[in-house]
mmCIF file of C-alpha atoms in Angstrom:
data_model
loop_
_atom_site.group_PDB
_atom_site.id
_atom_site.type_symbol
_atom_site.label_atom_id
_atom_site.label_comp_id
_atom_site.label_asym_id
_atom_site.label_seq_id
_atom_site.Cartn_x
_atom_site.Cartn_y
_atom_site.Cartn_z
ATOM 1 C CA MET F 1 -54.980 -21.447 -72.904
ATOM 2 C CA SER F 2 -56.788 -18.462 -74.284
ATOM 3 C CA ILE F 3 -59.545 -17.179 -72.020
ATOM 4 C CA ASN F 4 -62.971 -16.269 -73.303
ATOM 5 C CA VAL F 5 -65.170 -14.333 -70.896
ATOM 6 C CA SER F 6 -68.855 -13.639 -71.346
ATOM 7 C CA ALA F 7 -71.466 -12.294 -68.975
ATOM 8 C CA GLN F 8 -75.117 -11.320 -68.836
ATOM 9 C CA GLY F 9 -76.816 -8.920 -66.448
ATOM 10 C CA GLN F 10 -75.542 -5.796 -64.775
ATOM 11 C CA ASP F 11 -71.829 -5.089 -64.938
ATOM 12 C CA ARG F 12 -70.036 -6.974 -62.149
ATOM 13 C CA PRO F 13 -66.341 -6.525 -62.942
ATOM 14 C CA GLU F 14 -65.297 -8.263 -59.722
ATOM 15 C CA LEU F 15 -67.177 -11.418 -60.727
ATOM 16 C CA ARG F 16 -65.907 -11.253 -64.289
ATOM 17 C CA LYS F 17 -62.338 -10.962 -62.966
ATOM 18 C CA ALA F 18 -62.857 -13.827 -60.521
ATOM 19 C CA ILE F 19 -64.041 -16.339 -63.124
ATOM 20 C CA GLU F 20 -61.312 -15.265 -65.532
ATOM 21 C CA GLU F 21 -58.704 -15.955 -62.847
ATOM 22 C CA ILE F 22 -60.327 -19.299 -62.007
ATOM 23 C CA ALA F 23 -60.312 -20.377 -65.650
ATOM 24 C CA GLY F 24 -56.668 -19.409 -65.828
ATOM 25 C CA SER F 25 -55.799 -21.475 -62.740
ATOM 26 C CA GLY F 26 -56.265 -24.811 -64.479
ATOM 27 C CA PHE F 27 -59.974 -25.196 -65.226
ATOM 28 C CA VAL F 28 -61.241 -25.864 -68.721
ATOM 29 C CA GLY F 29 -64.393 -23.844 -68.164
ATOM 30 C CA VAL F 30 -66.368 -22.003 -65.480
ATOM 31 C CA GLN F 31 -70.035 -21.029 -65.488
ATOM 32 C CA LEU F 32 -71.291 -18.846 -62.655
ATOM 33 C CA ARG F 33 -74.702 -17.603 -61.554
ATOM 34 C CA VAL F 34 -75.160 -15.101 -58.733
ATOM 35 C CA ASN F 35 -78.533 -13.970 -57.402
ATOM 36 C CA ASP F 36 -78.400 -11.194 -54.817
ATOM 37 C CA GLU F 37 -79.623 -7.693 -54.006
ATOM 38 C CA GLN F 38 -78.163 -6.486 -57.310
ATOM 39 C CA GLY F 39 -80.256 -8.958 -59.306
ATOM 40 C CA GLU F 40 -79.055 -11.921 -61.324
ATOM 41 C CA TRP F 41 -75.631 -12.149 -62.961
ATOM 42 C CA THR F 42 -74.410 -15.007 -65.123
ATOM 43 C CA GLY F 43 -71.029 -15.406 -66.718
ATOM 44 C CA SER F 44 -68.587 -17.937 -68.084
ATOM 45 C CA ALA F 45 -64.867 -18.125 -68.740
ATOM 46 C CA GLY F 46 -62.486 -20.563 -70.362
ATOM 47 C CA VAL F 47 -63.609 -22.858 -73.175
ATOM 48 C CA ARG F 48 -66.492 -25.250 -73.687
ATOM 49 C CA GLU F 49 -64.263 -27.998 -75.089
ATOM 50 C CA LEU F 50 -60.501 -28.547 -75.184
ATOM 51 C CA GLY F 51 -58.963 -27.557 -78.513
ATOM 52 C CA GLN F 52 -61.986 -25.458 -79.462
ATOM 53 C CA GLY F 53 -62.517 -21.712 -79.142
ATOM 54 C CA ALA F 54 -66.171 -21.664 -78.100
ATOM 55 C CA GLU F 55 -66.737 -20.102 -74.693
ATOM 56 C CA PRO F 56 -68.465 -22.206 -72.018
ATOM 57 C CA LEU F 57 -72.225 -22.177 -71.761
ATOM 58 C CA THR F 58 -73.776 -20.277 -68.872
ATOM 59 C CA SER F 59 -76.774 -22.629 -68.815
ATOM 60 C CA GLY F 60 -75.106 -25.938 -69.623
ATOM 61 C CA HIS F 61 -75.705 -29.232 -67.848
ATOM 62 C CA PHE F 62 -72.914 -30.627 -65.682
ATOM 63 C CA ARG F 63 -72.267 -33.393 -63.184
ATOM 64 C CA ILE F 64 -72.666 -31.987 -59.665
ATOM 65 C CA GLY F 65 -70.783 -34.640 -57.664
ATOM 66 C CA SER F 66 -71.459 -34.581 -53.936
ATOM 67 C CA THR F 67 -73.964 -31.735 -54.244
ATOM 68 C CA THR F 68 -76.215 -34.735 -54.953
ATOM 69 C CA LYS F 69 -76.152 -35.486 -51.220
ATOM 70 C CA ASN F 70 -78.157 -32.373 -50.415
ATOM 71 C CA PHE F 71 -80.919 -33.448 -52.803
ATOM 72 C CA VAL F 72 -80.985 -36.900 -51.195
ATOM 73 C CA ALA F 73 -81.102 -35.402 -47.693
ATOM 74 C CA THR F 74 -83.943 -33.065 -48.631
ATOM 75 C CA THR F 75 -85.933 -35.935 -50.141
ATOM 76 C CA VAL F 76 -85.440 -38.005 -46.983
ATOM 77 C CA LEU F 77 -86.536 -35.103 -44.775
ATOM 78 C CA MET F 78 -89.593 -34.447 -46.924
ATOM 79 C CA LEU F 79 -90.548 -38.095 -46.417
ATOM 80 C CA VAL F 80 -89.925 -37.639 -42.679
ATOM 81 C CA ALA F 81 -92.408 -34.756 -42.839
ATOM 82 C CA GLU F 82 -94.905 -37.036 -44.603
ATOM 83 C CA GLY F 83 -94.462 -39.658 -41.886
ATOM 84 C CA GLY F 84 -92.874 -42.306 -44.097
ATOM 85 C CA ILE F 85 -89.399 -42.253 -42.553
ATOM 86 C CA GLY F 86 -88.312 -41.829 -38.933
ATOM 87 C CA LEU F 87 -85.317 -39.533 -38.593
ATOM 88 C CA ASP F 88 -84.084 -41.377 -35.504
ATOM 89 C CA ALA F 89 -85.359 -44.818 -36.499
ATOM 90 C CA PRO F 90 -82.889 -47.689 -37.007
ATOM 91 C CA VAL F 91 -81.991 -48.002 -40.682
ATOM 92 C CA ALA F 92 -82.075 -51.781 -40.176
ATOM 93 C CA ASP F 93 -85.866 -51.529 -39.836
ATOM 94 C CA TYR F 94 -86.066 -50.329 -43.450
ATOM 95 C CA LEU F 95 -83.226 -52.417 -44.898
ATOM 96 C CA PRO F 96 -83.094 -55.627 -42.828
ATOM 97 C CA GLU F 97 -81.232 -57.578 -45.529
ATOM 98 C CA PHE F 98 -77.879 -55.931 -44.746
ATOM 99 C CA GLY F 99 -77.630 -56.827 -41.064
ATOM 100 C CA LEU F 100 -76.799 -53.227 -40.153
ATOM 101 C CA ASP F 101 -75.909 -52.252 -36.607
ATOM 102 C CA ARG F 102 -79.279 -51.298 -35.099
ATOM 103 C CA ARG F 103 -77.741 -48.213 -33.536
ATOM 104 C CA ILE F 104 -77.358 -46.639 -37.004
ATOM 105 C CA THR F 105 -80.225 -44.207 -37.607
ATOM 106 C CA THR F 106 -81.428 -42.262 -40.624
ATOM 107 C CA ARG F 107 -80.019 -39.104 -39.039
ATOM 108 C CA MET F 108 -76.575 -40.706 -38.804
ATOM 109 C CA LEU F 109 -76.604 -41.496 -42.521
ATOM 110 C CA LEU F 110 -77.421 -37.903 -43.412
ATOM 111 C CA GLN F 111 -74.816 -36.494 -41.010
ATOM 112 C CA HIS F 112 -72.015 -38.999 -41.770
ATOM 113 C CA THR F 113 -71.900 -40.219 -38.173
ATOM 114 C CA SER F 114 -72.822 -43.869 -38.835
ATOM 115 C CA GLY F 115 -69.220 -45.076 -38.964
ATOM 116 C CA VAL F 116 -69.764 -47.208 -42.092
ATOM 117 C CA PHE F 117 -66.762 -47.692 -44.361
ATOM 118 C CA ASN F 118 -66.785 -45.510 -47.477
ATOM 119 C CA HIS F 119 -67.172 -47.737 -50.550
ATOM 120 C CA THR F 120 -64.935 -45.417 -52.588
ATOM 121 C CA GLY F 121 -62.119 -45.984 -50.089
ATOM 122 C CA GLU F 122 -60.858 -44.609 -46.801
ATOM 123 C CA LEU F 123 -57.848 -42.559 -45.755
ATOM 124 C CA TYR F 124 -57.015 -43.341 -42.148
ATOM 125 C CA GLU F 125 -55.451 -41.040 -39.595
ATOM 126 C CA ASP F 126 -52.107 -42.850 -39.804
ATOM 127 C CA GLY F 127 -51.930 -42.223 -43.559
ATOM 128 C CA THR F 128 -52.869 -45.739 -44.671
ATOM 129 C CA ILE F 129 -55.411 -46.136 -47.448
ATOM 130 C CA ALA F 130 -58.065 -48.835 -47.739
ATOM 131 C CA LEU F 131 -59.308 -49.202 -51.302
ATOM 132 C CA GLY F 132 -62.926 -49.537 -52.394
ATOM 133 C CA VAL F 133 -64.399 -49.555 -55.891
ATOM 134 C CA PRO F 134 -62.000 -48.229 -58.569
ATOM 135 C CA TRP F 135 -62.256 -44.484 -59.126
ATOM 136 C CA GLN F 136 -58.748 -43.563 -60.216
ATOM 137 C CA GLY F 137 -56.367 -44.129 -63.115
ATOM 138 C CA LYS F 138 -56.631 -46.640 -65.921
ATOM 139 C CA GLU F 139 -58.626 -49.033 -63.749
ATOM 140 C CA TRP F 140 -61.482 -46.500 -63.516
ATOM 141 C CA VAL F 141 -61.145 -45.544 -67.204
ATOM 142 C CA ASP F 142 -61.489 -49.183 -68.263
ATOM 143 C CA LYS F 143 -64.610 -49.621 -66.079
ATOM 144 C CA ARG F 144 -66.181 -46.209 -66.644
ATOM 145 C CA PHE F 145 -69.264 -47.697 -68.321
ATOM 146 C CA HIS F 146 -69.656 -50.520 -65.811
ATOM 147 C CA THR F 147 -72.847 -50.657 -63.720
ATOM 148 C CA TYR F 148 -72.522 -51.164 -59.976
ATOM 149 C CA LEU F 149 -75.674 -52.044 -58.078
ATOM 150 C CA PRO F 150 -76.213 -49.974 -54.899
ATOM 151 C CA GLU F 151 -76.610 -53.184 -52.893
ATOM 152 C CA GLU F 152 -73.181 -54.258 -54.157
ATOM 153 C CA LEU F 153 -71.626 -51.010 -52.893
ATOM 154 C CA VAL F 154 -73.276 -51.386 -49.486
ATOM 155 C CA ARG F 155 -72.104 -54.982 -49.106
ATOM 156 C CA LEU F 156 -68.569 -53.944 -50.023
ATOM 157 C CA SER F 157 -68.666 -51.298 -47.289
ATOM 158 C CA LEU F 158 -70.079 -53.668 -44.706
ATOM 159 C CA SER F 159 -67.362 -56.226 -45.468
ATOM 160 C CA LYS F 160 -64.843 -53.706 -44.093
ATOM 161 C CA PRO F 161 -64.325 -52.673 -40.452
ATOM 162 C CA ALA F 162 -66.443 -49.709 -39.332
ATOM 163 C CA ARG F 163 -64.584 -46.430 -38.795
ATOM 164 C CA PHE F 164 -66.094 -46.028 -35.328
ATOM 165 C CA GLU F 165 -69.121 -46.957 -33.238
ATOM 166 C CA PRO F 166 -72.381 -45.451 -34.571
ATOM 167 C CA GLY F 167 -72.687 -41.840 -33.418
ATOM 168 C CA ALA F 168 -69.177 -41.774 -31.923
ATOM 169 C CA GLY F 169 -67.445 -39.775 -34.666
ATOM 170 C CA TRP F 170 -67.710 -38.125 -38.068
ATOM 171 C CA SER F 171 -66.397 -39.494 -41.350
ATOM 172 C CA TYR F 172 -67.533 -38.477 -44.841
ATOM 173 C CA ALA F 173 -68.739 -41.637 -46.587
ATOM 174 C CA ASN F 174 -70.563 -41.896 -49.899
ATOM 175 C CA THR F 175 -72.106 -45.159 -48.673
ATOM 176 C CA ASN F 176 -74.217 -43.277 -46.113
ATOM 177 C CA TYR F 177 -76.104 -41.719 -49.006
ATOM 178 C CA VAL F 178 -76.363 -44.953 -50.967
ATOM 179 C CA LEU F 179 -78.138 -46.343 -47.909
ATOM 180 C CA ALA F 180 -80.290 -43.208 -47.601
ATOM 181 C CA ARG F 181 -81.421 -43.549 -51.206
ATOM 182 C CA LEU F 182 -82.232 -47.232 -50.656
ATOM 183 C CA VAL F 183 -84.352 -46.230 -47.638
ATOM 184 C CA ILE F 184 -86.268 -43.770 -49.842
ATOM 185 C CA GLU F 185 -86.930 -46.469 -52.408
ATOM 186 C CA ARG F 186 -87.877 -49.127 -49.884
ATOM 187 C CA VAL F 187 -90.331 -46.882 -48.021
ATOM 188 C CA THR F 188 -92.014 -45.428 -51.110
ATOM 189 C CA GLY F 189 -91.799 -48.369 -53.507
ATOM 190 C CA ARG F 190 -90.598 -45.931 -56.159
ATOM 191 C CA SER F 191 -87.187 -44.990 -57.532
ATOM 192 C CA PHE F 192 -85.294 -42.057 -56.078
ATOM 193 C CA ALA F 193 -85.639 -40.288 -59.436
ATOM 194 C CA GLU F 194 -89.432 -40.601 -59.236
ATOM 195 C CA GLU F 195 -89.599 -39.342 -55.650
ATOM 196 C CA LEU F 196 -87.236 -36.465 -56.442
ATOM 197 C CA ARG F 197 -89.494 -35.476 -59.332
ATOM 198 C CA ARG F 198 -92.635 -35.711 -57.171
ATOM 199 C CA LEU F 199 -91.295 -33.799 -54.192
ATOM 200 C CA VAL F 200 -88.780 -31.319 -55.620
ATOM 201 C CA LEU F 201 -88.273 -31.071 -59.358
ATOM 202 C CA GLY F 202 -91.927 -30.975 -60.359
ATOM 203 C CA PRO F 203 -93.148 -28.493 -57.742
ATOM 204 C CA LEU F 204 -90.203 -26.146 -58.405
ATOM 205 C CA GLY F 205 -90.365 -26.458 -62.199
ATOM 206 C CA MET F 206 -86.780 -27.726 -62.425
ATOM 207 C CA THR F 207 -86.289 -29.148 -65.919
ATOM 208 C CA GLY F 208 -82.495 -29.375 -66.090
ATOM 209 C CA THR F 209 -81.845 -31.739 -63.170
ATOM 210 C CA VAL F 210 -81.407 -35.488 -63.593
ATOM 211 C CA ALA F 211 -80.862 -38.447 -61.279
ATOM 212 C CA PRO F 212 -79.325 -40.593 -64.035
ATOM 213 C CA GLY F 213 -79.153 -44.046 -62.483
ATOM 214 C CA ALA F 214 -76.930 -46.133 -64.774
ATOM 215 C CA SER F 215 -77.267 -43.833 -67.779
ATOM 216 C CA SER F 216 -73.984 -42.423 -69.098
ATOM 217 C CA ASP F 217 -75.614 -39.526 -70.909
ATOM 218 C CA VAL F 218 -75.605 -35.828 -70.020
ATOM 219 C CA PRO F 219 -78.482 -33.800 -71.501
ATOM 220 C CA GLU F 220 -77.541 -31.297 -74.188
ATOM 221 C CA PRO F 221 -76.150 -28.707 -74.047
ATOM 222 C CA TYR F 222 -73.094 -29.218 -71.849
ATOM 223 C CA ASN F 223 -69.493 -28.220 -71.283
ATOM 224 C CA HIS F 224 -66.917 -31.012 -71.499
ATOM 225 C CA GLY F 225 -64.937 -32.630 -68.672
ATOM 226 C CA TYR F 226 -61.760 -34.685 -69.011
ATOM 227 C CA TYR F 227 -59.527 -37.208 -67.274
ATOM 228 C CA ARG F 228 -55.762 -37.697 -67.533
ATOM 229 C CA TYR F 229 -54.171 -41.068 -66.777
ATOM 230 C CA GLU F 230 -51.197 -43.250 -67.575
ATOM 231 C CA ASP F 231 -51.474 -46.223 -69.911
ATOM 232 C CA ALA F 232 -48.396 -48.387 -70.573
ATOM 233 C CA GLY F 233 -46.108 -45.547 -69.584
ATOM 234 C CA ARG F 234 -47.851 -42.972 -71.773
ATOM 235 C CA GLU F 235 -50.049 -40.133 -70.540
ATOM 236 C CA LYS F 236 -53.497 -39.951 -72.108
ATOM 237 C CA THR F 237 -56.309 -37.409 -71.747
ATOM 238 C CA ILE F 238 -59.853 -38.445 -72.633
ATOM 239 C CA ASP F 239 -63.288 -36.826 -72.591
ATOM 240 C CA VAL F 240 -65.212 -38.332 -69.658
ATOM 241 C CA THR F 241 -68.337 -36.181 -69.880
ATOM 242 C CA ARG F 242 -70.157 -39.416 -70.622
ATOM 243 C CA HIS F 243 -69.606 -42.172 -68.053
ATOM 244 C CA ASN F 244 -71.697 -44.453 -65.867
ATOM 245 C CA PRO F 245 -71.857 -42.817 -62.416
ATOM 246 C CA THR F 246 -73.034 -45.873 -60.473
ATOM 247 C CA TRP F 247 -69.546 -46.229 -58.956
ATOM 248 C CA VAL F 248 -70.419 -43.282 -56.683
ATOM 249 C CA SER F 249 -74.206 -43.744 -56.832
ATOM 250 C CA ALA F 250 -76.186 -41.464 -54.492
ATOM 251 C CA GLY F 251 -72.930 -40.103 -53.143
ATOM 252 C CA GLY F 252 -72.531 -37.943 -56.236
ATOM 253 C CA ASP F 253 -74.229 -39.035 -59.466
ATOM 254 C CA MET F 254 -76.676 -36.227 -60.302
ATOM 255 C CA ILE F 255 -76.632 -33.690 -63.152
ATOM 256 C CA SER F 256 -77.975 -30.135 -63.016
ATOM 257 C CA THR F 257 -77.568 -26.537 -64.200
ATOM 258 C CA THR F 258 -76.660 -23.335 -62.382
ATOM 259 C CA GLN F 259 -80.252 -22.138 -62.880
ATOM 260 C CA ASP F 260 -81.761 -25.256 -61.333
ATOM 261 C CA LEU F 261 -79.311 -25.218 -58.429
ATOM 262 C CA HIS F 262 -80.277 -21.603 -57.721
ATOM 263 C CA THR F 263 -84.001 -22.397 -57.948
ATOM 264 C CA TYR F 264 -83.597 -25.372 -55.649
ATOM 265 C CA PHE F 265 -81.308 -23.945 -52.987
ATOM 266 C CA SER F 266 -83.149 -20.636 -52.803
ATOM 267 C CA ALA F 267 -86.400 -22.538 -52.227
ATOM 268 C CA LEU F 268 -84.831 -24.922 -49.695
ATOM 269 C CA MET F 269 -83.170 -22.208 -47.652
ATOM 270 C CA GLY F 270 -86.250 -20.007 -47.963
ATOM 271 C CA GLY F 271 -88.413 -22.629 -46.236
ATOM 272 C CA LYS F 272 -90.458 -23.650 -49.291
ATOM 273 C CA LEU F 273 -89.611 -27.369 -49.172
ATOM 274 C CA LEU F 274 -89.219 -28.395 -45.524
ATOM 275 C CA PRO F 275 -91.205 -27.541 -42.394
ATOM 276 C CA ALA F 276 -89.311 -25.047 -40.220
ATOM 277 C CA ALA F 277 -88.404 -27.643 -37.588
ATOM 278 C CA LEU F 278 -86.865 -30.032 -40.114
ATOM 279 C CA LEU F 279 -85.032 -27.233 -41.916
ATOM 280 C CA ALA F 280 -83.563 -26.277 -38.553
ATOM 281 C CA GLU F 281 -82.491 -29.904 -38.027
ATOM 282 C CA MET F 282 -80.862 -29.935 -41.467
ATOM 283 C CA ARG F 283 -78.915 -26.759 -40.714
ATOM 284 C CA THR F 284 -77.728 -27.732 -37.218
ATOM 285 C CA PRO F 285 -74.080 -28.678 -37.713
ATOM 286 C CA ASP F 286 -72.050 -31.413 -36.124
ATOM 287 C CA ALA F 287 -69.507 -29.724 -33.862
ATOM 288 C CA THR F 288 -66.614 -31.571 -35.497
ATOM 289 C CA CYS F 289 -66.826 -30.222 -39.008
ATOM 290 C CA GLY F 290 -69.848 -27.982 -39.452
ATOM 291 C CA TYR F 291 -71.931 -30.584 -41.312
ATOM 292 C CA GLY F 292 -75.654 -30.726 -40.712
ATOM 293 C CA LEU F 293 -78.002 -33.159 -42.454
ATOM 294 C CA GLY F 294 -76.658 -32.991 -46.001
ATOM 295 C CA VAL F 295 -75.388 -29.419 -45.791
ATOM 296 C CA PHE F 296 -72.371 -27.502 -44.486
ATOM 297 C CA ALA F 297 -72.797 -24.407 -42.311
ATOM 298 C CA GLN F 298 -70.065 -21.789 -42.716
ATOM 299 C CA ASP F 299 -69.661 -18.896 -40.306
ATOM 300 C CA MET F 300 -68.793 -15.763 -42.274
ATOM 301 C CA GLY F 301 -68.272 -13.571 -39.212
ATOM 302 C CA PRO F 302 -69.991 -10.212 -39.837
ATOM 303 C CA GLY F 303 -71.486 -11.730 -42.997
ATOM 304 C CA GLY F 304 -73.511 -14.219 -40.945
ATOM 305 C CA THR F 305 -73.831 -17.940 -41.655
ATOM 306 C CA ILE F 306 -74.094 -19.331 -45.153
ATOM 307 C CA PHE F 307 -74.968 -22.886 -46.149
ATOM 308 C CA HIS F 308 -73.531 -24.990 -48.935
ATOM 309 C CA HIS F 309 -72.811 -28.370 -50.406
ATOM 310 C CA ASN F 310 -70.235 -28.425 -53.160
ATOM 311 C CA GLY F 311 -69.203 -31.451 -55.156
ATOM 312 C CA ALA F 312 -66.587 -32.779 -57.544
ATOM 313 C CA THR F 313 -66.506 -35.828 -59.743
ATOM 314 C CA MET F 314 -64.710 -36.905 -62.909
ATOM 315 C CA GLY F 315 -63.901 -33.711 -64.835
ATOM 316 C CA SER F 316 -66.770 -31.731 -63.339
ATOM 317 C CA ALA F 317 -67.564 -29.839 -60.137
ATOM 318 C CA ALA F 318 -70.389 -27.809 -58.627
ATOM 319 C CA LEU F 319 -70.673 -24.960 -56.146
ATOM 320 C CA MET F 320 -73.976 -24.294 -54.368
ATOM 321 C CA TYR F 321 -74.120 -21.617 -51.648
ATOM 322 C CA GLY F 322 -76.949 -19.660 -50.098
ATOM 323 C CA THR F 323 -77.878 -17.413 -47.207
ATOM 324 C CA ALA F 324 -80.204 -18.643 -44.484
ATOM 325 C CA ASP F 325 -83.258 -17.029 -46.111
ATOM 326 C CA GLY F 326 -82.333 -18.075 -49.644
ATOM 327 C CA SER F 327 -82.285 -14.479 -50.886
ATOM 328 C CA LYS F 328 -78.671 -14.679 -52.029
ATOM 329 C CA THR F 329 -77.201 -17.666 -53.866
ATOM 330 C CA LEU F 330 -74.034 -18.566 -55.712
ATOM 331 C CA THR F 331 -74.178 -21.554 -58.052
ATOM 332 C CA ALA F 332 -71.433 -22.626 -60.431
ATOM 333 C CA GLY F 333 -70.331 -25.450 -62.688
ATOM 334 C CA LEU F 334 -66.645 -26.048 -63.351
ATOM 335 C CA THR F 335 -65.069 -28.415 -65.861
ATOM 336 C CA TYR F 336 -61.464 -29.547 -65.773
ATOM 337 C CA VAL F 337 -58.937 -32.288 -66.507
ATOM 338 C CA GLY F 338 -59.010 -34.664 -63.548
ATOM 339 C CA ASP F 339 -56.316 -37.148 -62.594
ATOM 340 C CA ALA F 340 -55.468 -39.749 -59.953
ATOM 341 C CA GLU F 341 -53.437 -37.222 -57.978
ATOM 342 C CA LEU F 342 -56.439 -34.882 -57.638
ATOM 343 C CA SER F 343 -54.135 -32.092 -58.780
ATOM 344 C CA ILE F 344 -57.080 -29.753 -59.385
ATOM 345 C CA ALA F 345 -57.974 -29.805 -55.661
ATOM 346 C CA PRO F 346 -55.963 -26.725 -54.600
ATOM 347 C CA ALA F 347 -57.383 -24.699 -57.505
ATOM 348 C CA PHE F 348 -60.903 -25.888 -56.612
ATOM 349 C CA GLN F 349 -60.464 -24.794 -53.002
ATOM 350 C CA HIS F 350 -59.108 -21.425 -54.139
ATOM 351 C CA ALA F 351 -62.047 -20.988 -56.528
ATOM 352 C CA GLN F 352 -64.485 -21.581 -53.668
ATOM 353 C CA LEU F 353 -62.795 -19.030 -51.441
ATOM 354 C CA THR F 354 -62.523 -16.456 -54.213
ATOM 355 C CA LEU F 355 -66.172 -16.619 -55.217
ATOM 356 C CA VAL F 356 -67.522 -16.801 -51.667
ATOM 357 C CA ASN F 357 -65.485 -13.745 -50.696
ATOM 358 C CA GLU F 358 -66.743 -11.813 -53.709
ATOM 359 C CA VAL F 359 -70.408 -12.712 -53.300
ATOM 360 C CA PHE F 360 -70.930 -13.004 -49.541
ATOM 361 C CA GLY F 361 -68.080 -10.912 -48.161
ATOM 362 C CA GLY F 362 -66.663 -11.026 -44.679
ATOM 363 C CA ALA F 363 -65.197 -14.478 -45.175
ATOM 364 C CA ARG F 364 -62.635 -15.643 -42.698
ATOM 365 C CA ALA F 365 -59.405 -16.932 -44.201
ATOM 366 C CA GLU F 366 -60.184 -20.595 -43.615
ATOM 367 C CA GLU F 367 -59.516 -23.384 -46.039
ATOM 368 C CA ALA F 368 -62.528 -24.206 -48.170
ATOM 369 C CA ARG F 369 -63.712 -27.773 -47.895
ATOM 370 C CA GLN F 370 -63.626 -30.010 -50.939
ATOM 371 C CA THR F 371 -66.443 -32.517 -50.849
ATOM 372 C CA ALA F 372 -65.763 -34.802 -53.722
#
């Protein structure tokens, strides 16, 4: 693949080199935005669309996968601040129809300590896999415009054995955030998209971020993402930029831009959205894995602690990092050819490490987490 590289802002050869290497490692396209003491730098590498020569947009829309969870967590905590939701209240008080274990609290949903089965499937410690809704191969391709109701996903999860007793462990489950979004909607009487607009998007002037619901569309302009699968013994690659994201729901359905992610995360980390006490709660990590309430905390040694929530979904991924005061951020959108084997995962982890090292420095050589 030929590599196109473009950049705006001051010359940052180390960033230009990094995105060129990332594009060459198997990604279709990379768009990067860095805001730090040197100002703002944006750049892109790779191509906007397979088989075409146009370089990727630096301000294109893309699916942000599990980065969605941070937006959901922030919305919940803003409603906690307003008095509408209790952080340590039983979720069953808000959603009695599911018969949830009364020990499960709002906090447990946000921190993935509820123990509920993940509706997109579970990988157990002994290597066995329990399937959930289809999200791989031809089965997902054939159902990629199907609408799943959030209640349907929750009931699927609750039909399976819990991973552990509430509060007794940590397990990343998209269903926790489906439940969190349902709590938002039950308490406010409005859709998550409406509450997100009221609390976050409107006040921050974010015009490129969408909570799409069952819509398959991505706002123009955008870079293209793809999926490779086997059909009757033949390998096929299709454009999956458009698909119905209700299979993952609040676990990873949102769309944004690198500009909006910077605006948002800089404001969140800088204390402009949450009261100091709730921001501190959000950033206090579980000892097991460094996950707070919808955000990872990463110790950079001499570089201090940075916070992030990355995400990956079909053919598209997002990076969102920031310092504790929000003064330095790294936001990126990556497009690629996904497959059932998740073969892009090592390249995605390497991309995270490369960019974090370049922007924040002092990184310890630990494996980057993929939060798809």
